[in-house]
Coordinates of C-alpha atoms and ligand atoms in Angstrom, one line a residue:
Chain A
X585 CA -5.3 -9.3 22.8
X586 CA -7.1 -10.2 19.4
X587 CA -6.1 -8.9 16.4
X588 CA -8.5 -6.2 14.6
X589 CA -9.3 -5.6 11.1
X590 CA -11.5 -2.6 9.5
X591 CA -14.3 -4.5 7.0
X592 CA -16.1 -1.4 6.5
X593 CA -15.6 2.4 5.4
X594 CA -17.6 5.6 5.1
X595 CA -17.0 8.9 4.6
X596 CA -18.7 12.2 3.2
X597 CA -17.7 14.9 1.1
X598 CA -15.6 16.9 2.7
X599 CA -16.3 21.4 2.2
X600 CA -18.6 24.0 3.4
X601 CA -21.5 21.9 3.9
X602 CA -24.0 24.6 5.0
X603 CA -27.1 22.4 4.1
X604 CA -25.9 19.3 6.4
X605 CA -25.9 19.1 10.0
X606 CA -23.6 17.6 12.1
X607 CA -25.6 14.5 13.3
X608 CA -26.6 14.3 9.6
X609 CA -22.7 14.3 8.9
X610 CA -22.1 11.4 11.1
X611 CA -24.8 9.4 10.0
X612 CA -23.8 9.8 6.5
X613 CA -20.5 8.5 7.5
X614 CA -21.8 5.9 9.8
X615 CA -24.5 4.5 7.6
X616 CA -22.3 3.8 4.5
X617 CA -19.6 2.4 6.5
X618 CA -21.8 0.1 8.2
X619 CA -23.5 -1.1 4.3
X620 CA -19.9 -1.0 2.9
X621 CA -19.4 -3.8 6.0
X622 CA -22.6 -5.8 5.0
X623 CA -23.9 -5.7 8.5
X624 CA -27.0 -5.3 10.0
X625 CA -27.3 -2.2 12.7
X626 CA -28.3 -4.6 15.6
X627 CA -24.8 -5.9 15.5
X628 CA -23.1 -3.4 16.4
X629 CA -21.7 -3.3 20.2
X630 CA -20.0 0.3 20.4
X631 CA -19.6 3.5 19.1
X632 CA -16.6 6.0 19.5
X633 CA -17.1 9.8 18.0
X634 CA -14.2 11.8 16.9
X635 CA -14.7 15.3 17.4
X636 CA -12.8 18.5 19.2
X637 CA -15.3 21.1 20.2
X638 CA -18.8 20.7 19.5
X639 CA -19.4 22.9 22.5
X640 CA -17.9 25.6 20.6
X641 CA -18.6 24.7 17.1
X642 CA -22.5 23.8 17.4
X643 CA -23.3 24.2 20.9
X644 CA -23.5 20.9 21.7
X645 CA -22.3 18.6 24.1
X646 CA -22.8 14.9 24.7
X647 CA -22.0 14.2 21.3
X648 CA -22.0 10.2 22.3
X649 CA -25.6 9.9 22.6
X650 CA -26.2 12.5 20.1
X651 CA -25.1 10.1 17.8
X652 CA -26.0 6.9 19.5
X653 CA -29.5 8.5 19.2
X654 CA -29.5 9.3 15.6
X655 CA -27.9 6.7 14.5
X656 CA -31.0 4.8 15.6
X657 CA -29.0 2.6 18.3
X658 CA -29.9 4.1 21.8
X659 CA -32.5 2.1 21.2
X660 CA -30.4 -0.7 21.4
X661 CA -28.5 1.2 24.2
X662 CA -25.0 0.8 22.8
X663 CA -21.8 1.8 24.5
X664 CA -21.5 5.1 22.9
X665 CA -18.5 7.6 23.5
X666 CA -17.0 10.4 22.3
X667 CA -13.3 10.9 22.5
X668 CA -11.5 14.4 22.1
X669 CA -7.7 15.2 21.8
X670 CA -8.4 18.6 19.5
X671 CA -7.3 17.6 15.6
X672 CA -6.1 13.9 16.6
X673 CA -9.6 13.4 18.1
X674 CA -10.7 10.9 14.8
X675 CA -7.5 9.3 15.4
X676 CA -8.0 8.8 18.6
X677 CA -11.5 7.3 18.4
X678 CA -10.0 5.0 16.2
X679 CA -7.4 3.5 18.3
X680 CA -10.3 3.5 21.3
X681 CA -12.4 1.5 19.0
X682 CA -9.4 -1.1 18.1
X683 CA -8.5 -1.3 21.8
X684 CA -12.2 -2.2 22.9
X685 CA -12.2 -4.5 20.0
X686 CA -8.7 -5.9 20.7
X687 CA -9.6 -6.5 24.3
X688 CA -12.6 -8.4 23.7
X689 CA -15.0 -6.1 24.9
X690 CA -16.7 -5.2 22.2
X691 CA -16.3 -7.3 18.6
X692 CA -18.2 -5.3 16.3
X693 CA -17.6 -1.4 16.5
X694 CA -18.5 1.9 14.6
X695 CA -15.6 4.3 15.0
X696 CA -15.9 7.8 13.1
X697 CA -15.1 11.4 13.9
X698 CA -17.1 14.3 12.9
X699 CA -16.6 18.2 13.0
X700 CA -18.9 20.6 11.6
X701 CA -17.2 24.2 11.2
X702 CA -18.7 26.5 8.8
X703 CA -21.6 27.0 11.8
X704 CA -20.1 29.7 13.2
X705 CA -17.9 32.7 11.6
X706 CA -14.0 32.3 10.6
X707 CA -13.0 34.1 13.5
X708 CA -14.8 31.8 16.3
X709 CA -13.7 28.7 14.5
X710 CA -9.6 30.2 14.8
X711 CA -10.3 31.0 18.3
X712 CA -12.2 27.7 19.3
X713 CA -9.5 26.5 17.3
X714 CA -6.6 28.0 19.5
X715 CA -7.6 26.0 22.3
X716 CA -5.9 23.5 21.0
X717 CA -2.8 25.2 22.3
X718 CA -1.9 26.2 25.9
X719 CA -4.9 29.1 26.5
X720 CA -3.3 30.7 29.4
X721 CA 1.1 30.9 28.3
X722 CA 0.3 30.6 24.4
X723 CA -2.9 31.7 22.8
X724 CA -3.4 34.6 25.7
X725 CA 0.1 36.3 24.0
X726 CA -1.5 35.6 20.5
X727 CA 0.0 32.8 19.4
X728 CA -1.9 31.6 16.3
X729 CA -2.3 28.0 15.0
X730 CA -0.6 29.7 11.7
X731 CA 1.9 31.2 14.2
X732 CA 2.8 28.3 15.7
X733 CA 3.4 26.4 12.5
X734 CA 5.2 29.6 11.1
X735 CA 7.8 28.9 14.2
X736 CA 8.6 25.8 13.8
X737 CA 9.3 26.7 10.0
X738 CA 11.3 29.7 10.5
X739 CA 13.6 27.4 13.0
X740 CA 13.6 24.6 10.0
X741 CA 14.6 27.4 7.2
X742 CA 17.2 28.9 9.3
X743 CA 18.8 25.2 10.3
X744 CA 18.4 23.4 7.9
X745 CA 18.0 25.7 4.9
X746 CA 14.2 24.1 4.2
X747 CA 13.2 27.4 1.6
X748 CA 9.6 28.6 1.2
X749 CA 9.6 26.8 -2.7
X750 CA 10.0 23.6 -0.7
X751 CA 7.4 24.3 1.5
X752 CA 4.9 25.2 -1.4
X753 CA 5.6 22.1 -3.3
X754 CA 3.9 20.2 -0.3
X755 CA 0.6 22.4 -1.1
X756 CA 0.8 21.5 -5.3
X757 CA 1.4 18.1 -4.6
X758 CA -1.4 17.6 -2.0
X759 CA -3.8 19.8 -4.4
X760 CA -3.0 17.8 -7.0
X761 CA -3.4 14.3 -5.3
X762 CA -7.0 16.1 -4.4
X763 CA -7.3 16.9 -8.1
X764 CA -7.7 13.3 -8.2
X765 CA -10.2 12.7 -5.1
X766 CA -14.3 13.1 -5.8
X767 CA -14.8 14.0 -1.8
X768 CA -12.0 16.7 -1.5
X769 CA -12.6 19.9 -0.7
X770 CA -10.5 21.4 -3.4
X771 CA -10.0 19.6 -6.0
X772 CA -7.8 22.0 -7.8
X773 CA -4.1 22.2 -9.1
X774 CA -2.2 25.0 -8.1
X775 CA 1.2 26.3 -8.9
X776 CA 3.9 27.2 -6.4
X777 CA 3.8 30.7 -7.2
X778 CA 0.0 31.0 -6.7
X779 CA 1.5 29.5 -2.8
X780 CA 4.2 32.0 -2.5
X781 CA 1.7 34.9 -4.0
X782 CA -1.3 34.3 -1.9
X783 CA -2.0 36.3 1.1
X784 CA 0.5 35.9 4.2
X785 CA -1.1 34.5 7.5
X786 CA 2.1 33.9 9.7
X787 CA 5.4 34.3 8.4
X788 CA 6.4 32.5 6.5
X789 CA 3.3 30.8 6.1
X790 CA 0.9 31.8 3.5
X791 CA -3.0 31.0 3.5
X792 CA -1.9 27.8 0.6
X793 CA 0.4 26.8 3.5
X794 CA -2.7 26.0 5.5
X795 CA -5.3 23.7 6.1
X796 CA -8.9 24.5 5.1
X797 CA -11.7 25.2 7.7
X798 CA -13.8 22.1 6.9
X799 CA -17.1 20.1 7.5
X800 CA -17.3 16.3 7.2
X801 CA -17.6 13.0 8.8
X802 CA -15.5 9.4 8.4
X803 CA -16.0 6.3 10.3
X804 CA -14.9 2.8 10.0
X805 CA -16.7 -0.6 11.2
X806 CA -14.4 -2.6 12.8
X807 CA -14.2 -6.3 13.9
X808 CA -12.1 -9.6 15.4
X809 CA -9.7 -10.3 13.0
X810 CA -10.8 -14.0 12.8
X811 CA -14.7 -13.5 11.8
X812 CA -13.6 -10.7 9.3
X813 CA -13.9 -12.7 6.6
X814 CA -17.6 -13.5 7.2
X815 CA -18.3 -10.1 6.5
X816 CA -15.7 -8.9 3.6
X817 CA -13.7 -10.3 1.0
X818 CA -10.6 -7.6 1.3
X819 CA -10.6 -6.6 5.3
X820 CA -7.8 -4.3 5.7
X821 CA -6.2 -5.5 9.7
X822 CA -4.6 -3.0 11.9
X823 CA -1.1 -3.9 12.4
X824 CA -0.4 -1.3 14.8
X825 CA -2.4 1.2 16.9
X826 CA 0.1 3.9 18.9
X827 CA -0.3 6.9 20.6
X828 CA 1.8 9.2 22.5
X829 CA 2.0 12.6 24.6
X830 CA 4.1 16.0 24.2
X831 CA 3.9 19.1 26.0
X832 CA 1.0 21.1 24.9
X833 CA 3.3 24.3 24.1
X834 CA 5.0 24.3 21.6
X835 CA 7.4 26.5 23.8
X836 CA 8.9 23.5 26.3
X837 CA 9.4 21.2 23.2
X838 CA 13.2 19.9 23.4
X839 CA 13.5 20.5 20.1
X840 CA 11.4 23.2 18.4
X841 CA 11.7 21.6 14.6
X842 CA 10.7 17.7 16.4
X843 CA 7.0 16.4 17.3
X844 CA 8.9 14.2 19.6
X845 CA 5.3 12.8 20.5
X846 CA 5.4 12.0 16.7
X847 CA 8.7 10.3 16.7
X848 CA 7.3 8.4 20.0
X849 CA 3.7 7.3 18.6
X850 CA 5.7 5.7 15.2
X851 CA 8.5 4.0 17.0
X852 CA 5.8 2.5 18.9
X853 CA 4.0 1.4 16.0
X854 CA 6.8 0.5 14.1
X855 CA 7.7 -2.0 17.1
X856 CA 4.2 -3.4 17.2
X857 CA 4.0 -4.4 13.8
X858 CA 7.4 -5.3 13.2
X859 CA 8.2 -3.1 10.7
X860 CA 10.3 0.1 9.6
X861 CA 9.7 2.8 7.7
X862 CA 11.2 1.2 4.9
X863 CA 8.8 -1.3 4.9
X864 CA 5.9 1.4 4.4
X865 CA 4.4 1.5 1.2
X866 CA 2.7 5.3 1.3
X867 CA 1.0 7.1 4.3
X868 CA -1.4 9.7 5.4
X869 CA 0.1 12.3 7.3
X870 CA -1.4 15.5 9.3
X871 CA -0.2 18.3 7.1
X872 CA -2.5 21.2 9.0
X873 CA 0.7 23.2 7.7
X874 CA 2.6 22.4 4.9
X875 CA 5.8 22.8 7.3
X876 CA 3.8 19.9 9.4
X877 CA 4.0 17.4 6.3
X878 CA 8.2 18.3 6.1
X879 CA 8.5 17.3 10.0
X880 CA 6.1 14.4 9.6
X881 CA 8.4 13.0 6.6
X882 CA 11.4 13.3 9.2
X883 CA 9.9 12.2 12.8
X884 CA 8.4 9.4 11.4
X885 CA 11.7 8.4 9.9
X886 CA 11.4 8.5 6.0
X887 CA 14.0 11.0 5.6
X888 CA 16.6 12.0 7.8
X889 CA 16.0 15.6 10.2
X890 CA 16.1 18.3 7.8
X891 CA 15.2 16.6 4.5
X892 CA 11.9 16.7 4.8
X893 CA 11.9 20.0 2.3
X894 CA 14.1 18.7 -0.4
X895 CA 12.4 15.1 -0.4
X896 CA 9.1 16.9 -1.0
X897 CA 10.7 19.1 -3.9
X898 CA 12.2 16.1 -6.1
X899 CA 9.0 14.2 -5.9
X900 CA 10.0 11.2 -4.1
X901 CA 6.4 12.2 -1.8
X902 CA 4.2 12.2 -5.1
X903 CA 1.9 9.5 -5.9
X904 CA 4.6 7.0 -8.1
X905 CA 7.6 8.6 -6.0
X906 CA 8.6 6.3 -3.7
X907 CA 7.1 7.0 -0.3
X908 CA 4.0 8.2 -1.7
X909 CA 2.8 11.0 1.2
X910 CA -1.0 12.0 1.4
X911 CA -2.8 10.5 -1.5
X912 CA -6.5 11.4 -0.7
X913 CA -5.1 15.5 -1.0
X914 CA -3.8 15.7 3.0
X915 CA -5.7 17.7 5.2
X916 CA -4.7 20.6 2.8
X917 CA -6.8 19.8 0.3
X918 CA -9.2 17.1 1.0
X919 CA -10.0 19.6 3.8
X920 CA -9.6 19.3 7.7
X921 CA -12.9 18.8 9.6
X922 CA -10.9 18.1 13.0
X923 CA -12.4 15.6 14.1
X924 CA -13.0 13.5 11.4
X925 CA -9.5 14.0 10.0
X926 CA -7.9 10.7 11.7
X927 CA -10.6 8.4 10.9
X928 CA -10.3 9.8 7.0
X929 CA -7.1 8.7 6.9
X930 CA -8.0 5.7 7.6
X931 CA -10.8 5.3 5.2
X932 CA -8.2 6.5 2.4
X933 CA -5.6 3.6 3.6
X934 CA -8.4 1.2 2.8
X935 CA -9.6 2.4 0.0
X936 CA -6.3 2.3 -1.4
X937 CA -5.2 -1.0 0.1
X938 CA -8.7 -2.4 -1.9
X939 CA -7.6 -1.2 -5.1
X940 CA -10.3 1.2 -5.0
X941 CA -8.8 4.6 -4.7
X942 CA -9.2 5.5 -8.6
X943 CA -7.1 7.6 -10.5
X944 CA -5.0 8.4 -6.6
X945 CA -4.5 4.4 -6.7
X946 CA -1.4 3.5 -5.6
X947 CA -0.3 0.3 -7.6
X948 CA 1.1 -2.9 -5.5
X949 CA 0.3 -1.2 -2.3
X950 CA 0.2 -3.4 0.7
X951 CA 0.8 -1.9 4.4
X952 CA -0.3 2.1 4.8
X953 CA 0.5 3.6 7.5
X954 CA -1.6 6.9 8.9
X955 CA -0.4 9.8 11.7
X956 CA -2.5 11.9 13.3
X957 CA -1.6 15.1 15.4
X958 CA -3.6 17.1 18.4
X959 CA -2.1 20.5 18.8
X960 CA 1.5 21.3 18.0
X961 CA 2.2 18.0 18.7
X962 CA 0.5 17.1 22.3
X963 CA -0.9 14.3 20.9
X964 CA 0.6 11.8 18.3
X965 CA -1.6 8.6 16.8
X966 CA -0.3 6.8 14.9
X967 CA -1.9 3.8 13.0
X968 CA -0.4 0.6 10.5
X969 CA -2.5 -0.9 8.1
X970 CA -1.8 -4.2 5.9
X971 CA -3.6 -6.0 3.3
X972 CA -2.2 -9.4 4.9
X973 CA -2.9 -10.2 8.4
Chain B
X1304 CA -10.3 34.1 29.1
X1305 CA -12.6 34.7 32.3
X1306 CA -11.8 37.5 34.6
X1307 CA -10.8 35.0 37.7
X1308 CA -8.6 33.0 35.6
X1309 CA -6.4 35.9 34.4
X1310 CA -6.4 37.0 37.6
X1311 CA -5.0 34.2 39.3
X1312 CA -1.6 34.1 37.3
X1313 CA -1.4 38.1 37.5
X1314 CA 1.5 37.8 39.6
X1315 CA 3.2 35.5 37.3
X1316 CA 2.8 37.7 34.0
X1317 CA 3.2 40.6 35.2
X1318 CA 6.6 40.4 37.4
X1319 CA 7.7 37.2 35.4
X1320 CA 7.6 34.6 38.1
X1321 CA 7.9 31.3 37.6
X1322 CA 8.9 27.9 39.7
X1323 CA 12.0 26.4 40.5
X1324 CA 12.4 22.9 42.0
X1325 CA 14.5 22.6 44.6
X1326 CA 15.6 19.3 44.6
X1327 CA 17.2 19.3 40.9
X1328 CA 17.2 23.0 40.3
X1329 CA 15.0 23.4 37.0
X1330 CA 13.4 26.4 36.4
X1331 CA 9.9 26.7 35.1
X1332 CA 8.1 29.5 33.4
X1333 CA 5.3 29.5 33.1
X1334 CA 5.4 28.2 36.7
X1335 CA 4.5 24.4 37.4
X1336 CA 3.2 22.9 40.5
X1337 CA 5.0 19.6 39.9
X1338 CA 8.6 19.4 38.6
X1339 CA 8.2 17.3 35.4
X1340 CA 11.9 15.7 35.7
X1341 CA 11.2 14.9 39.3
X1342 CA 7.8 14.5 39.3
X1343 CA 7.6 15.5 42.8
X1344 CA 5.6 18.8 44.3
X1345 CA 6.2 19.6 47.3
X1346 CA 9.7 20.9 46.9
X1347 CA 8.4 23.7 44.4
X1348 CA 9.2 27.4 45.1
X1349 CA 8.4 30.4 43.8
X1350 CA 11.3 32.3 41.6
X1351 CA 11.6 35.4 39.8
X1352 CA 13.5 35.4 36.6
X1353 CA 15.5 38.4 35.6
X1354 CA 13.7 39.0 31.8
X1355 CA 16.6 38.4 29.4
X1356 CA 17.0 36.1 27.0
X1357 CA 17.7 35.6 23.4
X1358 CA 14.7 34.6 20.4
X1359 CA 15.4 31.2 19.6
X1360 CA 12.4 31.6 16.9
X1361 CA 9.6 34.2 15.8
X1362 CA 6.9 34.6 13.2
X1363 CA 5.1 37.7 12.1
X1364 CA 1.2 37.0 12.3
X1365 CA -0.9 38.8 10.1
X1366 CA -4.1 37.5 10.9
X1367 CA -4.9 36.7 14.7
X1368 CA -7.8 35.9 16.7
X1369 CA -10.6 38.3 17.8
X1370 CA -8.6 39.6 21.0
X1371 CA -5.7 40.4 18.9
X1372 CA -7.0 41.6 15.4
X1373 CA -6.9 45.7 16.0
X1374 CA -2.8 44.5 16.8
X1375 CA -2.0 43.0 13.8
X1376 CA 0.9 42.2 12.2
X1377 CA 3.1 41.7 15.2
X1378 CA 5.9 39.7 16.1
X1379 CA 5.2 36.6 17.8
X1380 CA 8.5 34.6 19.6
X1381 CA 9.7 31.7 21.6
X1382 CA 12.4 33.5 23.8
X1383 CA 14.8 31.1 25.4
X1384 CA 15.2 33.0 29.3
X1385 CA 19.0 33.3 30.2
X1386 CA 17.9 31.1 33.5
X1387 CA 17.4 28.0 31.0
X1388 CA 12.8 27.7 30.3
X1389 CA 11.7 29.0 27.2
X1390 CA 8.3 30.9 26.9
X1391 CA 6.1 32.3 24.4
X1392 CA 5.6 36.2 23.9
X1393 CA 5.7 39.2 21.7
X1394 CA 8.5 40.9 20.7
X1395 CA 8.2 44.9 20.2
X1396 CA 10.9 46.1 17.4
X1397 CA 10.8 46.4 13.5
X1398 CA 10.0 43.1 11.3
X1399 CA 13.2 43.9 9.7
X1400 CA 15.2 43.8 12.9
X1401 CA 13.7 40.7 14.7
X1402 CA 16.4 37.4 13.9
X1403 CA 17.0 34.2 15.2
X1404 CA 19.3 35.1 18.3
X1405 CA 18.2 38.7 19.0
X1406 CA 19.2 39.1 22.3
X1407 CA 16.1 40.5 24.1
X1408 CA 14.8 41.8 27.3
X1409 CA 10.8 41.8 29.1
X1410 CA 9.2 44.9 29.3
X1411 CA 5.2 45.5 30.9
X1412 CA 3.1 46.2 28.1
X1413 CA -1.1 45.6 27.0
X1414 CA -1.6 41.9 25.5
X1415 CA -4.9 42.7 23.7
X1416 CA -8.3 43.2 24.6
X1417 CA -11.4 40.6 24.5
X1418 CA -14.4 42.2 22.2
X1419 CA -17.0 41.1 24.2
X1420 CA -16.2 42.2 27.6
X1421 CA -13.9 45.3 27.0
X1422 CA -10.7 43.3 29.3
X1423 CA -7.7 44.6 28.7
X1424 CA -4.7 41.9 29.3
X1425 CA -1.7 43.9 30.6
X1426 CA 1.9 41.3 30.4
X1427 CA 5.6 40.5 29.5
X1428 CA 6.6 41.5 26.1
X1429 CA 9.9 41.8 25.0
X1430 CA 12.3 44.6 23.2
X1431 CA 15.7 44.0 21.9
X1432 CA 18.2 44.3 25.0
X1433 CA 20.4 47.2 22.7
X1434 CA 18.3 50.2 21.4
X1435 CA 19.8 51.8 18.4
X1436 CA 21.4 55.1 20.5
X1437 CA 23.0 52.6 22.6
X1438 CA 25.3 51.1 20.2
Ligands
ZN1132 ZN1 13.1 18.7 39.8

């Protein structure tokens, strides 16, 4: 196994992009990537694309050579793939693109994720969205993405005394780290009232405790650690690449209030790269809910079961806190195009790992680590990033 | 959901079958082919469970998909069966009455309806297991 570093990023805006496509999307992503990498387009062996339901959201299938094509490499007749595991499908293109490059397959590869939403109406997109979950024992008795979310909190609340405040201050914190981030979706601050005031979805989850519905595209260019160098100055090298199952209802969880499949992808991770949570200077974590933000904090051992609330609430999350969670504004409000979410994270570790973040910098940063969830928690990817090899 | 794929898990929603695996004893709902803790599927069998349990957690949803938005809000739940699976389902009482530990029991009732086609999904939902006169 070789060791893999990113040397180049793209992403676009993130929002309701009604005048861009989503081959246009990926390109946009893919191209700048590829020029922020300082390679030509002939040297690139394989491509992976992120996305969850193109058949729903556009129609389309066969997303690999979609791409492939309009990228302008089926000429070159690249390996082109597309990898889905619903809103860790980005994340999951990613690690498919660092094992291919890992295993000496493949040493110079595109991987991005795109999702392009705002096609269809808000209800097609919820329901397209519910397949996600278990069709036949969860969404056919109405379960919601909200709902689902809402559970989990109501358990957290009544165990561990998590309070809807607590669960708001995930939302002003994430809008404000957007506040701070050109491509976010919003780029807003908002107060924990306007949370607590704004129009209930799933009890006790109001529409601020959710993710946007969001178009955009991210991908990364990624190469042998060894010949990184030639390309880059700064190349960002993936310390660890995990990824781990759950059940896909929420229902036969062992614990309602765990993504065990959370808690498996990290201690993986952490074991690959040699590290503990302690040793991670901020992260990106998949905050679809703002409840999904507290239970990230815990399963990925940052704070202990239960704490996730009251961590969030005293700041120690905030940019200059001292686990600084979500920096780029979190799927909440840099927006959640689902298949492009996991590869953005990625694109925010390195920007920030650069020094090139902006006003979200991070001072002193060195190793980022990014999580990625499919479902309820079906899927877990989780990713570690360092600035030293 | 197509018309053949509801149809082939009728008898499970309706009467509240599941599996059980008779070489450790789990039970299953909704049913599984292969016992997940065995791993093994030929010593699956069919089992009925009675329809009482307790809500181990619930959320009122107040905006749903298509097929559910003429029923909204209503009271979605993750019942734990007495028998040991838990299950996702609908719970049929007040929003002031559902808690964490109602004890409830399964009654037949209409799921919801797809736009489209005009299917009607009939099912388990649940009430609490004590009506008010029966206190
Ligand atoms: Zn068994």
């Amino acid at each position: 196994m070789r060791d893999v570093a990113i040397i180049g990023v793209g992403c676009t805006e993130f929002g309701e992009l009604w005048e861009k496509s989503f081959r246009e999307l990926f390109v946009e992503a893919g191209v700048s990537a590829i020029q922020d990498a300082n390679i030509q387009g002939g040297k690139i062996d394989a491509l992976f694309v992120g996305n969850m339901s193109g058949g729903r959201f556009i129609e389309q299938e066969h997303l690999g050579a979609l791409i492939a094509d309009y990228s302008g490499l089926a000429s070159l007749h690249i390996a082109s793939t597309r990898v889905e595991a619903a809103c860790a499908s980005g994340g999951l293109a990613l690690r498919q693109g660092i094992i291919a490059v890992a295993s000496g397959y493949h040493d110079i590869v595109i991987a991005g994720g795109a999702e392009k939403m705002t096609d269809v109406d808000v209800e097609t997109t919820t329901h397209a969205l519910t397949a996600a979950a278990d069709r036949e024992w969860e969404g056919v008795m109405g379960a919601t993405f909200p709902g689902l979310y809402a559970m989990i909190a109501r358990l957290h609340m009544h165990r561990y005394g998590t309070t809807q405040e607590q669960l708001a201050s995930v939302a002003v914190k994430n809008h404000h780290n957007g506040s701070m981030n050109p491509k976010a979706q919003f780029q807003n601050e908002i107060s924990i009232d306007a949370v607590l005031n704004s129009i209930m979805v799933a009890d006790p989850l109001h529409v601020f405790d959710c993710s946007p519905i969001t178009d955009g595209a991210a991908a990364v260019v990624l190469a042998p650690a060894d010949v990184a160098k030639k390309y880059t100055d700064t190349p960002i090298y993936v310390k660890a690449s995990a990824q781990a199952s759950g059940t896909l209802s929420l229902h036969d969880r062992p614990d309602i209030t765990t993504l065990d499949a959370t808690v498996a992808a990290g201690n993986r991770a952490y074991r690959m790269a040699g590290l503990s949570p302690k040793d991670i200077d901020f992260a990106e974590v998949h905050d679809c809910f703002t409840i999904a933000e507290i239970c990230a904090l815990e399963d990925l051992g940052f704070v202990k079961k239960g704490e996730g609330g009251k961590a969030t609430e005293s700041g120690m999350t905030a940019i200059g806190g001292e686990i600084p969670i979500n920096p780029s504004g979190g799927l909440k409000a840099c927006g959640h195009p689902v298949g492009a979410t996991g590869v953005k994270q990625a694109v925010e570790i390195v920007l920030q790992l650069r020094g090139e973040a902006g006003k979200r910098e991070i001072a002193g940063a060195e190793i980022g680590l990014t999580h990625n969830v499919g479902g309820s928690g079906g899927t877990a990817v989780v990713h570690i990033f360092g600035r030293e090899r | 959901m197509s018309v053949p794929r509801f149809w082939r898990r009728l008898k499970n929603v309706y009467n509240l079958i599941g599996t059980q695996c008779e070489n450790c004893g789990m039970y299953y709902y909704p049913p599984r082919s292969l016992c997940p803790k065995c791993r093994r599927s030929s010593l699956i069998i069919p089992f009925k469970f009675k329809g009482e349990g307790e809500v181990l957690t619930y959320t009122i949803v107040h905006s749903a998909t298509k097929d559910f938005e003429k029923h909204v809000p209503y009271i979605l739940a993750i019942i734990k069966l007495n028998e040991g699976p838990n299950l996702t389902s609908q719970v049929i009482c007040s929003p002031e009455e559902i808690h964490i530990g109602m004890k409830v029991k399964s009654v037949f009732r209409k799921l919801g309806e797809e736009s489209e086609k005009g299917m009607i999904y009939y099912g388990t939902k649940f009430v609490p297991l004590l009506n008010h006169s029966g206190k």
